[in-house]
Amino acid sequence: MKKTLFLGFLIVLFACDDGDIQIERLDFESVNVSSCGNVSDPIETTFFFKIDQDEALLLDLASGLLKYETSSPGTITSTIPSPSNLIYRLFSENVSQDYFCDAIPSLEPTVAKENTATAGDIAIDTKVSVATKDNKTYSHSISITGLSLTNDLGESLTDSSTFFFGDFTTSTANS
């Protein structure tokens, strides 16, 4: 059902002329979630991104959403645009992880188009995926519902279905 709704969203993107918003495809399903810095500490990890050649989806979560514990009794939530943010960028050429993680970002590739999420609800479901005597591995599943992207001209495109951003894994030594 989720894939059908997302496919419908893609068809709307191709079928409608929303002026300058022109997102040709928003398909990051097969792309892994990446992050910079100390990814072993989820309390400090807030910036995530997905790169698909010359496109990137950037997610900046509110601090403290990812924890070394299961999300009980349900999911942890946040809203877009505040306290969390999401940006879709189209670059002049393929972009790499270094572009987002280097202390001094390179000048190339340049951002050709940028669409900012002006609405959406983030849900994070955290579960222990592996537990051993010395280590616990947590899987954080991140999804977004009601995503609305807006360009610099104020033109918007909204998808009310749930968009699966991806899974992110953290590990810690057992206490």
JSON list of C-alpha atoms in Angstrom, two decimals:
[
{"chain": "A", "resi": 1, "resn": "MET", "atom": "CA", "xyz": [0.00, 0.00, 0.00]},
{"chain": "A", "resi": 2, "resn": "LYS", "atom": "CA", "xyz": [2.81, 2.41, 0.93]},
{"chain": "A", "resi": 3, "resn": "LYS", "atom": "CA", "xyz": [4.61, 1.73, -2.34]},
{"chain": "A", "resi": 4, "resn": "THR", "atom": "CA", "xyz": [1.40, 2.31, -4.29]},
{"chain": "A", "resi": 5, "resn": "LEU", "atom": "CA", "xyz": [0.83, 5.67, -2.61]},
{"chain": "A", "resi": 6, "resn": "PHE", "atom": "CA", "xyz": [4.45, 6.68, -3.20]},
{"chain": "A", "resi": 7, "resn": "LEU", "atom": "CA", "xyz": [4.15, 5.61, -6.85]},
{"chain": "A", "resi": 8, "resn": "GLY", "atom": "CA", "xyz": [1.03, 7.79, -7.08]},
{"chain": "A", "resi": 9, "resn": "PHE", "atom": "CA", "xyz": [3.06, 10.69, -5.67]},
{"chain": "A", "resi": 10, "resn": "LEU", "atom": "CA", "xyz": [5.70, 10.15, -8.36]},
{"chain": "A", "resi": 11, "resn": "ILE", "atom": "CA", "xyz": [3.05, 10.08, -11.10]},
{"chain": "A", "resi": 12, "resn": "VAL", "atom": "CA", "xyz": [1.67, 13.39, -9.85]},
{"chain": "A", "resi": 13, "resn": "LEU", "atom": "CA", "xyz": [5.19, 14.80, -9.98]},
{"chain": "A", "resi": 14, "resn": "PHE", "atom": "CA", "xyz": [5.58, 13.75, -13.61]},
{"chain": "A", "resi": 15, "resn": "ALA", "atom": "CA", "xyz": [2.06, 14.68, -14.71]},
{"chain": "A", "resi": 16, "resn": "CYS", "atom": "CA", "xyz": [1.74, 18.15, -13.21]},
{"chain": "A", "resi": 17, "resn": "ASP", "atom": "CA", "xyz": [3.61, 21.29, -14.12]},
{"chain": "A", "resi": 18, "resn": "ASP", "atom": "CA", "xyz": [4.18, 22.99, -10.80]},
{"chain": "A", "resi": 19, "resn": "GLY", "atom": "CA", "xyz": [6.18, 25.82, -12.33]},
{"chain": "A", "resi": 20, "resn": "ASP", "atom": "CA", "xyz": [9.75, 25.92, -11.11]},
{"chain": "A", "resi": 21, "resn": "ILE", "atom": "CA", "xyz": [9.43, 23.17, -8.47]},
{"chain": "A", "resi": 22, "resn": "GLN", "atom": "CA", "xyz": [10.24, 20.55, -11.17]},
{"chain": "A", "resi": 23, "resn": "ILE", "atom": "CA", "xyz": [11.23, 17.57, -9.02]},
{"chain": "A", "resi": 24, "resn": "GLU", "atom": "CA", "xyz": [11.77, 14.95, -11.69]},
{"chain": "A", "resi": 25, "resn": "ARG", "atom": "CA", "xyz": [11.82, 12.06, -9.26]},
{"chain": "A", "resi": 26, "resn": "LEU", "atom": "CA", "xyz": [11.95, 11.69, -5.52]},
{"chain": "A", "resi": 27, "resn": "ASP", "atom": "CA", "xyz": [13.04, 8.09, -5.27]},
{"chain": "A", "resi": 28, "resn": "PHE", "atom": "CA", "xyz": [15.53, 7.50, -2.48]},
{"chain": "A", "resi": 29, "resn": "GLU", "atom": "CA", "xyz": [14.12, 4.13, -1.41]},
{"chain": "A", "resi": 30, "resn": "SER", "atom": "CA", "xyz": [17.16, 2.12, -2.56]},
{"chain": "A", "resi": 31, "resn": "VAL", "atom": "CA", "xyz": [19.69, 4.61, -1.11]},
{"chain": "A", "resi": 32, "resn": "ASN", "atom": "CA", "xyz": [21.20, 4.08, 2.34]},
{"chain": "A", "resi": 33, "resn": "VAL", "atom": "CA", "xyz": [21.02, 6.70, 5.07]},
{"chain": "A", "resi": 34, "resn": "SER", "atom": "CA", "xyz": [24.37, 8.38, 5.80]},
{"chain": "A", "resi": 35, "resn": "SER", "atom": "CA", "xyz": [25.61, 10.68, 8.53]},
{"chain": "A", "resi": 36, "resn": "CYS", "atom": "CA", "xyz": [28.77, 12.53, 9.51]},
{"chain": "A", "resi": 37, "resn": "GLY", "atom": "CA", "xyz": [30.70, 12.71, 12.74]},
{"chain": "A", "resi": 38, "resn": "ASN", "atom": "CA", "xyz": [30.34, 10.47, 15.76]},
{"chain": "A", "resi": 39, "resn": "VAL", "atom": "CA", "xyz": [27.58, 8.14, 14.57]},
{"chain": "A", "resi": 40, "resn": "SER", "atom": "CA", "xyz": [28.14, 5.85, 17.54]},
{"chain": "A", "resi": 41, "resn": "ASP", "atom": "CA", "xyz": [26.52, 8.49, 19.78]},
{"chain": "A", "resi": 42, "resn": "PRO", "atom": "CA", "xyz": [22.90, 8.93, 18.67]},
{"chain": "A", "resi": 43, "resn": "ILE", "atom": "CA", "xyz": [22.34, 11.76, 21.14]},
{"chain": "A", "resi": 44, "resn": "GLU", "atom": "CA", "xyz": [24.84, 13.84, 19.14]},
{"chain": "A", "resi": 45, "resn": "THR", "atom": "CA", "xyz": [23.80, 12.58, 15.69]},
{"chain": "A", "resi": 46, "resn": "THR", "atom": "CA", "xyz": [21.13, 14.79, 14.17]},
{"chain": "A", "resi": 47, "resn": "PHE", "atom": "CA", "xyz": [22.14, 15.27, 10.50]},
{"chain": "A", "resi": 48, "resn": "PHE", "atom": "CA", "xyz": [21.29, 12.52, 8.02]},
{"chain": "A", "resi": 49, "resn": "PHE", "atom": "CA", "xyz": [21.34, 12.47, 4.25]},
{"chain": "A", "resi": 50, "resn": "LYS", "atom": "CA", "xyz": [20.67, 10.27, 1.26]},
{"chain": "A", "resi": 51, "resn": "ILE", "atom": "CA", "xyz": [22.54, 10.80, -2.00]},
{"chain": "A", "resi": 52, "resn": "ASP", "atom": "CA", "xyz": [21.34, 9.56, -5.39]},
{"chain": "A", "resi": 53, "resn": "GLN", "atom": "CA", "xyz": [23.89, 10.80, -7.95]},
{"chain": "A", "resi": 54, "resn": "ASP", "atom": "CA", "xyz": [23.10, 14.53, -8.36]},
{"chain": "A", "resi": 55, "resn": "GLU", "atom": "CA", "xyz": [20.22, 14.59, -5.84]},
{"chain": "A", "resi": 56, "resn": "ALA", "atom": "CA", "xyz": [20.30, 14.67, -2.06]},
{"chain": "A", "resi": 57, "resn": "LEU", "atom": "CA", "xyz": [17.71, 14.51, 0.67]},
{"chain": "A", "resi": 58, "resn": "LEU", "atom": "CA", "xyz": [18.95, 16.19, 3.87]},
{"chain": "A", "resi": 59, "resn": "LEU", "atom": "CA", "xyz": [17.31, 15.56, 7.23]},
{"chain": "A", "resi": 60, "resn": "ASP", "atom": "CA", "xyz": [18.25, 17.50, 10.35]},
{"chain": "A", "resi": 61, "resn": "LEU", "atom": "CA", "xyz": [16.50, 15.97, 13.35]},
{"chain": "A", "resi": 62, "resn": "ALA", "atom": "CA", "xyz": [15.84, 17.75, 16.60]},
{"chain": "A", "resi": 63, "resn": "SER", "atom": "CA", "xyz": [18.50, 16.93, 19.17]},
{"chain": "A", "resi": 64, "resn": "GLY", "atom": "CA", "xyz": [17.91, 13.90, 21.38]},
{"chain": "A", "resi": 65, "resn": "LEU", "atom": "CA", "xyz": [15.40, 12.02, 19.20]},
{"chain": "A", "resi": 66, "resn": "LEU", "atom": "CA", "xyz": [17.67, 9.00, 18.74]},
{"chain": "A", "resi": 67, "resn": "LYS", "atom": "CA", "xyz": [18.43, 7.16, 21.96]},
{"chain": "A", "resi": 68, "resn": "TYR", "atom": "CA", "xyz": [20.00, 3.94, 23.20]},
{"chain": "A", "resi": 69, "resn": "GLU", "atom": "CA", "xyz": [16.58, 2.57, 24.08]},
{"chain": "A", "resi": 70, "resn": "THR", "atom": "CA", "xyz": [13.55, 1.17, 22.35]},
{"chain": "A", "resi": 71, "resn": "SER", "atom": "CA", "xyz": [10.79, 3.63, 21.52]},
{"chain": "A", "resi": 72, "resn": "SER", "atom": "CA", "xyz": [8.12, 2.49, 23.90]},
{"chain": "A", "resi": 73, "resn": "PRO", "atom": "CA", "xyz": [5.10, 2.58, 23.98]},
{"chain": "A", "resi": 74, "resn": "GLY", "atom": "CA", "xyz": [5.26, 3.70, 20.32]},
{"chain": "A", "resi": 75, "resn": "THR", "atom": "CA", "xyz": [7.28, 5.88, 18.04]},
{"chain": "A", "resi": 76, "resn": "ILE", "atom": "CA", "xyz": [9.19, 9.06, 18.80]},
{"chain": "A", "resi": 77, "resn": "THR", "atom": "CA", "xyz": [7.85, 11.99, 16.78]},
{"chain": "A", "resi": 78, "resn": "SER", "atom": "CA", "xyz": [9.00, 15.37, 15.54]},
{"chain": "A", "resi": 79, "resn": "THR", "atom": "CA", "xyz": [7.59, 17.94, 13.14]},
{"chain": "A", "resi": 80, "resn": "ILE", "atom": "CA", "xyz": [8.89, 19.72, 10.07]},
{"chain": "A", "resi": 81, "resn": "PRO", "atom": "CA", "xyz": [9.91, 22.55, 9.76]},
{"chain": "A", "resi": 82, "resn": "SER", "atom": "CA", "xyz": [10.55, 22.94, 13.46]},
{"chain": "A", "resi": 83, "resn": "PRO", "atom": "CA", "xyz": [12.24, 21.44, 15.43]},
{"chain": "A", "resi": 84, "resn": "SER", "atom": "CA", "xyz": [13.37, 19.13, 12.57]},
{"chain": "A", "resi": 85, "resn": "ASN", "atom": "CA", "xyz": [14.08, 20.12, 8.95]},
{"chain": "A", "resi": 86, "resn": "LEU", "atom": "CA", "xyz": [14.23, 18.42, 5.55]},
{"chain": "A", "resi": 87, "resn": "ILE", "atom": "CA", "xyz": [15.69, 19.77, 2.30]},
{"chain": "A", "resi": 88, "resn": "TYR", "atom": "CA", "xyz": [15.75, 18.29, -1.19]},
{"chain": "A", "resi": 89, "resn": "ARG", "atom": "CA", "xyz": [18.67, 19.47, -3.35]},
{"chain": "A", "resi": 90, "resn": "LEU", "atom": "CA", "xyz": [19.46, 18.98, -7.01]},
{"chain": "A", "resi": 91, "resn": "PHE", "atom": "CA", "xyz": [23.13, 19.57, -7.83]},
{"chain": "A", "resi": 92, "resn": "SER", "atom": "CA", "xyz": [24.92, 20.59, -11.04]},
{"chain": "A", "resi": 93, "resn": "GLU", "atom": "CA", "xyz": [26.67, 17.17, -11.07]},
{"chain": "A", "resi": 94, "resn": "ASN", "atom": "CA", "xyz": [27.02, 14.07, -8.91]},
{"chain": "A", "resi": 95, "resn": "VAL", "atom": "CA", "xyz": [27.69, 14.77, -5.24]},
{"chain": "A", "resi": 96, "resn": "SER", "atom": "CA", "xyz": [29.56, 12.66, -2.68]},
{"chain": "A", "resi": 97, "resn": "GLN", "atom": "CA", "xyz": [29.42, 12.18, 1.08]},
{"chain": "A", "resi": 98, "resn": "ASP", "atom": "CA", "xyz": [32.53, 14.37, 1.42]},
{"chain": "A", "resi": 99, "resn": "TYR", "atom": "CA", "xyz": [30.48, 17.34, 0.24]},
{"chain": "A", "resi": 100, "resn": "PHE", "atom": "CA", "xyz": [28.41, 17.13, 3.42]},
{"chain": "A", "resi": 101, "resn": "CYS", "atom": "CA", "xyz": [31.06, 15.88, 5.85]},
{"chain": "A", "resi": 102, "resn": "ASP", "atom": "CA", "xyz": [34.20, 17.91, 5.06]},
{"chain": "A", "resi": 103, "resn": "ALA", "atom": "CA", "xyz": [35.02, 20.68, 7.54]},
{"chain": "A", "resi": 104, "resn": "ILE", "atom": "CA", "xyz": [35.30, 23.08, 4.60]},
{"chain": "A", "resi": 105, "resn": "PRO", "atom": "CA", "xyz": [32.76, 22.09, 1.92]},
{"chain": "A", "resi": 106, "resn": "SER", "atom": "CA", "xyz": [33.94, 22.15, -1.68]},
{"chain": "A", "resi": 107, "resn": "LEU", "atom": "CA", "xyz": [32.60, 24.71, -4.14]},
{"chain": "A", "resi": 108, "resn": "GLU", "atom": "CA", "xyz": [31.61, 22.05, -6.65]},
{"chain": "A", "resi": 109, "resn": "PRO", "atom": "CA", "xyz": [29.11, 20.71, -7.35]},
{"chain": "A", "resi": 110, "resn": "THR", "atom": "CA", "xyz": [26.83, 23.68, -7.01]},
{"chain": "A", "resi": 111, "resn": "VAL", "atom": "CA", "xyz": [23.23, 23.55, -5.85]},
{"chain": "A", "resi": 112, "resn": "ALA", "atom": "CA", "xyz": [21.03, 23.88, -8.95]},
{"chain": "A", "resi": 113, "resn": "LYS", "atom": "CA", "xyz": [17.68, 23.75, -7.14]},
{"chain": "A", "resi": 114, "resn": "GLU", "atom": "CA", "xyz": [16.61, 23.50, -3.53]},
{"chain": "A", "resi": 115, "resn": "ASN", "atom": "CA", "xyz": [13.21, 22.68, -2.12]},
{"chain": "A", "resi": 116, "resn": "THR", "atom": "CA", "xyz": [12.58, 23.04, 1.60]},
{"chain": "A", "resi": 117, "resn": "ALA", "atom": "CA", "xyz": [10.04, 20.98, 3.51]},
{"chain": "A", "resi": 118, "resn": "THR", "atom": "CA", "xyz": [7.48, 23.33, 5.01]},
{"chain": "A", "resi": 119, "resn": "ALA", "atom": "CA", "xyz": [5.34, 20.61, 6.60]},
{"chain": "A", "resi": 120, "resn": "GLY", "atom": "CA", "xyz": [5.59, 17.00, 7.66]},
{"chain": "A", "resi": 121, "resn": "ASP", "atom": "CA", "xyz": [5.55, 14.65, 10.61]},
{"chain": "A", "resi": 122, "resn": "ILE", "atom": "CA", "xyz": [8.59, 12.50, 11.40]},
{"chain": "A", "resi": 123, "resn": "ALA", "atom": "CA", "xyz": [8.19, 9.16, 13.17]},
{"chain": "A", "resi": 124, "resn": "ILE", "atom": "CA", "xyz": [11.15, 7.20, 14.54]},
{"chain": "A", "resi": 125, "resn": "ASP", "atom": "CA", "xyz": [10.72, 3.63, 15.68]},
{"chain": "A", "resi": 126, "resn": "THR", "atom": "CA", "xyz": [13.74, 2.33, 17.61]},
{"chain": "A", "resi": 127, "resn": "LYS", "atom": "CA", "xyz": [14.27, -1.36, 18.33]},
{"chain": "A", "resi": 128, "resn": "VAL", "atom": "CA", "xyz": [17.13, -3.52, 19.52]},
{"chain": "A", "resi": 129, "resn": "SER", "atom": "CA", "xyz": [18.20, -5.45, 16.44]},
{"chain": "A", "resi": 130, "resn": "VAL", "atom": "CA", "xyz": [21.12, -7.39, 17.97]},
{"chain": "A", "resi": 131, "resn": "ALA", "atom": "CA", "xyz": [21.96, -7.94, 21.62]},
{"chain": "A", "resi": 132, "resn": "THR", "atom": "CA", "xyz": [25.03, -9.76, 22.84]},
{"chain": "A", "resi": 133, "resn": "LYS", "atom": "CA", "xyz": [26.76, -9.91, 26.20]},
{"chain": "A", "resi": 134, "resn": "ASP", "atom": "CA", "xyz": [28.96, -6.91, 25.36]},
{"chain": "A", "resi": 135, "resn": "ASN", "atom": "CA", "xyz": [26.98, -4.93, 22.81]},
{"chain": "A", "resi": 136, "resn": "LYS", "atom": "CA", "xyz": [23.51, -3.77, 21.76]},
{"chain": "A", "resi": 137, "resn": "THR", "atom": "CA", "xyz": [22.71, -2.65, 18.24]},
{"chain": "A", "resi": 138, "resn": "TYR", "atom": "CA", "xyz": [19.70, -0.38, 17.74]},
{"chain": "A", "resi": 139, "resn": "SER", "atom": "CA", "xyz": [17.82, 0.10, 14.49]},
{"chain": "A", "resi": 140, "resn": "HIS", "atom": "CA", "xyz": [16.14, 3.48, 14.08]},
{"chain": "A", "resi": 141, "resn": "SER", "atom": "CA", "xyz": [13.47, 3.46, 11.32]},
{"chain": "A", "resi": 142, "resn": "ILE", "atom": "CA", "xyz": [12.68, 6.99, 10.14]},
{"chain": "A", "resi": 143, "resn": "SER", "atom": "CA", "xyz": [9.53, 7.82, 8.16]},
{"chain": "A", "resi": 144, "resn": "ILE", "atom": "CA", "xyz": [7.83, 11.07, 7.16]},
{"chain": "A", "resi": 145, "resn": "THR", "atom": "CA", "xyz": [4.11, 11.66, 6.65]},
{"chain": "A", "resi": 146, "resn": "GLY", "atom": "CA", "xyz": [2.44, 14.69, 5.08]},
{"chain": "A", "resi": 147, "resn": "LEU", "atom": "CA", "xyz": [5.62, 15.95, 3.42]},
{"chain": "A", "resi": 148, "resn": "SER", "atom": "CA", "xyz": [5.24, 19.32, 1.72]},
{"chain": "A", "resi": 149, "resn": "LEU", "atom": "CA", "xyz": [8.16, 20.69, -0.34]},
{"chain": "A", "resi": 150, "resn": "THR", "atom": "CA", "xyz": [8.33, 24.36, -1.30]},
{"chain": "A", "resi": 151, "resn": "ASN", "atom": "CA", "xyz": [10.73, 26.10, -3.69]},
{"chain": "A", "resi": 152, "resn": "ASP", "atom": "CA", "xyz": [12.12, 29.64, -3.49]},
{"chain": "A", "resi": 153, "resn": "LEU", "atom": "CA", "xyz": [9.12, 30.96, -5.47]},
{"chain": "A", "resi": 154, "resn": "GLY", "atom": "CA", "xyz": [6.71, 29.63, -2.84]},
{"chain": "A", "resi": 155, "resn": "GLU", "atom": "CA", "xyz": [5.35, 26.84, -5.06]},
{"chain": "A", "resi": 156, "resn": "SER", "atom": "CA", "xyz": [4.49, 23.72, -3.06]},
{"chain": "A", "resi": 157, "resn": "LEU", "atom": "CA", "xyz": [4.05, 20.03, -3.65]},
{"chain": "A", "resi": 158, "resn": "THR", "atom": "CA", "xyz": [2.44, 17.94, -0.88]},
{"chain": "A", "resi": 159, "resn": "ASP", "atom": "CA", "xyz": [2.30, 14.18, -0.42]},
{"chain": "A", "resi": 160, "resn": "SER", "atom": "CA", "xyz": [0.02, 12.94, 2.36]},
{"chain": "A", "resi": 161, "resn": "SER", "atom": "CA", "xyz": [1.31, 9.35, 2.21]},
{"chain": "A", "resi": 162, "resn": "THR", "atom": "CA", "xyz": [4.15, 8.02, 4.38]},
{"chain": "A", "resi": 163, "resn": "PHE", "atom": "CA", "xyz": [7.63, 8.35, 2.91]},
{"chain": "A", "resi": 164, "resn": "PHE", "atom": "CA", "xyz": [10.17, 5.90, 4.37]},
{"chain": "A", "resi": 165, "resn": "PHE", "atom": "CA", "xyz": [13.39, 7.89, 4.83]},
{"chain": "A", "resi": 166, "resn": "GLY", "atom": "CA", "xyz": [15.39, 4.86, 5.96]},
{"chain": "A", "resi": 167, "resn": "ASP", "atom": "CA", "xyz": [17.01, 2.87, 8.74]},
{"chain": "A", "resi": 168, "resn": "PHE", "atom": "CA", "xyz": [19.96, 4.07, 10.77]},
{"chain": "A", "resi": 169, "resn": "THR", "atom": "CA", "xyz": [21.91, 1.76, 13.09]},
{"chain": "A", "resi": 170, "resn": "THR", "atom": "CA", "xyz": [23.77, 2.60, 16.29]},
{"chain": "A", "resi": 171, "resn": "SER", "atom": "CA", "xyz": [25.66, 0.38, 18.72]},
{"chain": "A", "resi": 172, "resn": "THR", "atom": "CA", "xyz": [26.73, 0.65, 22.32]},
{"chain": "A", "resi": 173, "resn": "ALA", "atom": "CA", "xyz": [28.41, -1.50, 24.92]},
{"chain": "A", "resi": 174, "resn": "ASN", "atom": "CA", "xyz": [25.99, -3.02, 27.44]},
{"chain": "A", "resi": 175, "resn": "SER", "atom": "CA", "xyz": [25.99, -1.43, 30.87]}
]
